[in-house]
Coordinates of C-alpha atoms in Angstrom, one line a residue:
X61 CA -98.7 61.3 -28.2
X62 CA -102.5 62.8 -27.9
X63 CA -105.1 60.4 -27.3
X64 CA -107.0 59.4 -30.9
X65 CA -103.2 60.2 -32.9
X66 CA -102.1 58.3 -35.4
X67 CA -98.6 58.6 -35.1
X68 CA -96.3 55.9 -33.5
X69 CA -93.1 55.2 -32.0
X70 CA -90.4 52.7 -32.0
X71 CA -90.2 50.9 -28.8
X72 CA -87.6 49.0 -29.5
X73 CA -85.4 50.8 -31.4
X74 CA -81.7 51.2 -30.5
X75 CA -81.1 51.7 -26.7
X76 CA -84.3 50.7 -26.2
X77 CA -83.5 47.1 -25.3
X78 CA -82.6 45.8 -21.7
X79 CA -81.6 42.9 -20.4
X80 CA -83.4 41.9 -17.1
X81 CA -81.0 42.1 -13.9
X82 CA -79.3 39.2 -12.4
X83 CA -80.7 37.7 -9.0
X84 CA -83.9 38.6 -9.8
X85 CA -86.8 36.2 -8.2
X86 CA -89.4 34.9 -10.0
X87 CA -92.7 36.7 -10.6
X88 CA -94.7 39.5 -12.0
X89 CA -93.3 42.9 -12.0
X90 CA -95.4 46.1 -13.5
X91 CA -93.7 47.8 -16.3
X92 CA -95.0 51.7 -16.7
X93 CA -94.3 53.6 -20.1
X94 CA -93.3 57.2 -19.5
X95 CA -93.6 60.0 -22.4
X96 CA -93.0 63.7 -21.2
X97 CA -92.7 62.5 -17.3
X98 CA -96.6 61.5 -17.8
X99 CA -97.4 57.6 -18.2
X100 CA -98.6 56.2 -21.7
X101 CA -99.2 52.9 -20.5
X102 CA -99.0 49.9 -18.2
X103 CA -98.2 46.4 -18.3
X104 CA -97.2 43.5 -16.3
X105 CA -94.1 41.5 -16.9
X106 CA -93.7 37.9 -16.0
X107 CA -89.9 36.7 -14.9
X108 CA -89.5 33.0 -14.9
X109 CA -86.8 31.7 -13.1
X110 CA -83.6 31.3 -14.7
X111 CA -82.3 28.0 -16.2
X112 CA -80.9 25.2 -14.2
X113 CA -77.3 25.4 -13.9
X114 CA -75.5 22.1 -16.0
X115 CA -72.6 21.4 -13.8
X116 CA -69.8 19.2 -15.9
X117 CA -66.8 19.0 -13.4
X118 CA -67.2 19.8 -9.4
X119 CA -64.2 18.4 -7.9
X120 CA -60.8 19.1 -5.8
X121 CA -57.5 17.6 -5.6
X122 CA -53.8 18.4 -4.9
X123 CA -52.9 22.2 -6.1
X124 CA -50.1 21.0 -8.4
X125 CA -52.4 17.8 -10.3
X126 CA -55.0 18.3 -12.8
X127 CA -58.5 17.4 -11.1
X128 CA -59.9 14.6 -13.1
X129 CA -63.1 14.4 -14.7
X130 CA -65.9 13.3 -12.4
X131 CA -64.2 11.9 -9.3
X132 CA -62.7 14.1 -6.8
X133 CA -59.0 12.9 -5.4
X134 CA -58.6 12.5 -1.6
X135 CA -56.8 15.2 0.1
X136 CA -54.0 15.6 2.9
X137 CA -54.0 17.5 6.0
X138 CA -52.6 21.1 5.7
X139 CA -52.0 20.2 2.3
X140 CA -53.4 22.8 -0.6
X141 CA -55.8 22.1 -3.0
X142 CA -57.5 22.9 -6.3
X143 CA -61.0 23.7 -6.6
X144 CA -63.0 23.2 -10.1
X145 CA -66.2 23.5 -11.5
X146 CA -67.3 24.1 -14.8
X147 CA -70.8 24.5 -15.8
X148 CA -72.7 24.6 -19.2
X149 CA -75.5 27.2 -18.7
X150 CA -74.2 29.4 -16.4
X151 CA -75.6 32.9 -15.5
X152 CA -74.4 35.9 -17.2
X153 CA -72.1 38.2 -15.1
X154 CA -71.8 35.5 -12.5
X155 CA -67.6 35.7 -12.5
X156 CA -67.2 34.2 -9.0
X157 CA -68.9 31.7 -6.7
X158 CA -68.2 30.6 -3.0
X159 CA -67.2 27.2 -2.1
X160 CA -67.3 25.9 1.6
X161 CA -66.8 22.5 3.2
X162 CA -65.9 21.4 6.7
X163 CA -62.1 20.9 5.5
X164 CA -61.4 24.7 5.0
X165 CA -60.4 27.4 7.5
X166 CA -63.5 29.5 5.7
X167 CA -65.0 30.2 2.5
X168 CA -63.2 29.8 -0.9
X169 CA -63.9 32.2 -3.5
X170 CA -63.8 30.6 -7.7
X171 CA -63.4 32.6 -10.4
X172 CA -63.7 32.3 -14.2
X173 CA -60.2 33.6 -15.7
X174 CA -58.4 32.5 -12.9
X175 CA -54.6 31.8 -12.4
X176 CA -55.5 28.3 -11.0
X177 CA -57.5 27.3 -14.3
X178 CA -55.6 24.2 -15.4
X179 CA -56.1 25.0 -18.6
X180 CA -58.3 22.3 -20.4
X181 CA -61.8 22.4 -20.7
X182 CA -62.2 19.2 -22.6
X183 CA -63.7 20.9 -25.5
X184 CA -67.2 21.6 -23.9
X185 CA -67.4 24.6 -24.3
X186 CA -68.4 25.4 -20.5
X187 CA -67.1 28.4 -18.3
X188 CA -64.9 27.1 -15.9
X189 CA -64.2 28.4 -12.1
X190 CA -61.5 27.7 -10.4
X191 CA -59.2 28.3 -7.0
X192 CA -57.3 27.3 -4.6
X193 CA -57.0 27.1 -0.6
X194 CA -55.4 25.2 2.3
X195 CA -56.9 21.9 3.6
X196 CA -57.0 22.4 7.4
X197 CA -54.1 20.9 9.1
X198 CA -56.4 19.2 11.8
X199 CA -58.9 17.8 9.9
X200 CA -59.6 14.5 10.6
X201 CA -59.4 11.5 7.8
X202 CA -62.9 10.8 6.5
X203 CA -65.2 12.1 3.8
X204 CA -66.8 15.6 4.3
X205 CA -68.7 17.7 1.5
X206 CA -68.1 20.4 -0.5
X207 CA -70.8 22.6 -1.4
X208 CA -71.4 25.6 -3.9
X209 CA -74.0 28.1 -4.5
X210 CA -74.7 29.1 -8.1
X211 CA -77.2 31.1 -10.8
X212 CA -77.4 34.2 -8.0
X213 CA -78.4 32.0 -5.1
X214 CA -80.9 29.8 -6.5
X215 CA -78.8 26.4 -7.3
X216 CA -76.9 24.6 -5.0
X217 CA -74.6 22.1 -5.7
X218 CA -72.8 19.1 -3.6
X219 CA -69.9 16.7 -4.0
X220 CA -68.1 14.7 -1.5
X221 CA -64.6 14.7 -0.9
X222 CA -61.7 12.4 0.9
X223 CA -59.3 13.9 3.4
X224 CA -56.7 11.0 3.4
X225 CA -53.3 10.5 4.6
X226 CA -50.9 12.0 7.1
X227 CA -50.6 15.8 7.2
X228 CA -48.5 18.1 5.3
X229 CA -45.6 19.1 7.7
X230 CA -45.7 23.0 8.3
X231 CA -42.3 23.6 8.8
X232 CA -39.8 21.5 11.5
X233 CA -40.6 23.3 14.5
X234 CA -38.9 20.6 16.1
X235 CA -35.8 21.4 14.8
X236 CA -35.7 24.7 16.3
X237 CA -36.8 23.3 19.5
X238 CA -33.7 20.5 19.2
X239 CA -31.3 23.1 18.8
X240 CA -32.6 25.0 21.6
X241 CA -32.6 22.4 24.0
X242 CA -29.4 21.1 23.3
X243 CA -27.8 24.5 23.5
X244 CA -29.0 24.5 27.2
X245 CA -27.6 21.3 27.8
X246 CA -23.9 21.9 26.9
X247 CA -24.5 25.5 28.2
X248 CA -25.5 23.2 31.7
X249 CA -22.8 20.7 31.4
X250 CA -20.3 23.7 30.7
X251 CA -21.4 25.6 33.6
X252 CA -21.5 22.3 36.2
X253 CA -17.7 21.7 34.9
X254 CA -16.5 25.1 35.5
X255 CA -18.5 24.9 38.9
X256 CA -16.5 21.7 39.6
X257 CA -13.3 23.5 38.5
X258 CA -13.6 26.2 40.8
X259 CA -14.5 23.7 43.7
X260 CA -11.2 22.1 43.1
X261 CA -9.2 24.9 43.3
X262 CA -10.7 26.2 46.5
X263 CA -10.1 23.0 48.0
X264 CA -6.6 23.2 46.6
X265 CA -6.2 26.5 48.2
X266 CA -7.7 25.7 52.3

């Protein structure tokens, strides 16, 4: 357009509309209007920081039960466990977020849609994250934290958990080692009698 014209344009016609980017901080941002590669105008957009997350269920429990509502379950040892959270404002485009706590080997990724969603979100209507990961066999009993980072890095959330009881076996290495060792016992009691036998027969023989 030339300067003085009367004719206008639709700004915010189709394809004209954006949504702002996720993780973006807080604060004033210039916006520049281009017509013809030569700017038309200039303004200055305020982003406000996005709404709090409303976390409804953060909790863990044994991979095969259904974590319950508000209270985490204790956890064993080497055992595996379920990861949930479920929030009520959650970002758009935020599928995953990272879990970590003492009582894992490393990080645990959540995800919306995922194969370890236990299938009832209590008719809240909030977008649910789940996973699941192995308790570290060596962990000792006591209560330790669990701790999540949502809405693109700006909320954190806590809860405590319970590791409890004896750990889950991994496999009967002792077994094996049973076997083993009593294999080289007959193979030693064999080879002393057949030592003993040939002793005999020497002293048969002078």
């Amino acid at each position: 357009m030339q300067k003085g014209a009367t004719r206008s344009v639709q700004v915010d016609g189709p394809g004209s509309r954006h949504r702002i980017r996720p993780g973006l901080h807080p604060g004033i941002y210039p916006v520049t209007a281009t017509s013809h590669g030569r700017t038309v105008a200039t303004a200055r957009l305020k982003v406000a920081a996005a709404g709090s997350a409303k976390i409804g269920r953060f909790v863990i429990g044994p991979k095969d039960a259904f974590p319950g509502s508000g209270i985490p379950a204790a956890v064993r040892p080497g055992s595996e466990a379920l990861v949930v959270l479920t929030d009520l404002r959650p970002v758009p485009d935020e599928d995953s977020l990272t879990v970590t706590s003492p009582i894992f080997k490393g990080a645990l990724t959540i995800r919306t849609d995922s194969a370890d969603d236990p299938g009832c979100k209590c008719d809240d209507g909030a977008t649910l994250y789940a996973g699941h990961t192995t308790v570290r066999n060596d962990i000792p009993k006591g209560h330790y934290m669990l701790t999540v980072v949502s809405h693109h890095g700006q909320q954190t959330t806590r809860q405590r958990v319970t590791v409890a009881g004896e750990p889950v076996a991994q496999g009967r290495p002792w077994m094996i080692g049973g076997v083993v060792a009593a294999g080289v016992v007959a193979l030693t009691a064999g080879g002393g009698i057949a030592v003993r036998r040939r002793s005999r027969k020497a002293a048969a023989s002078a």
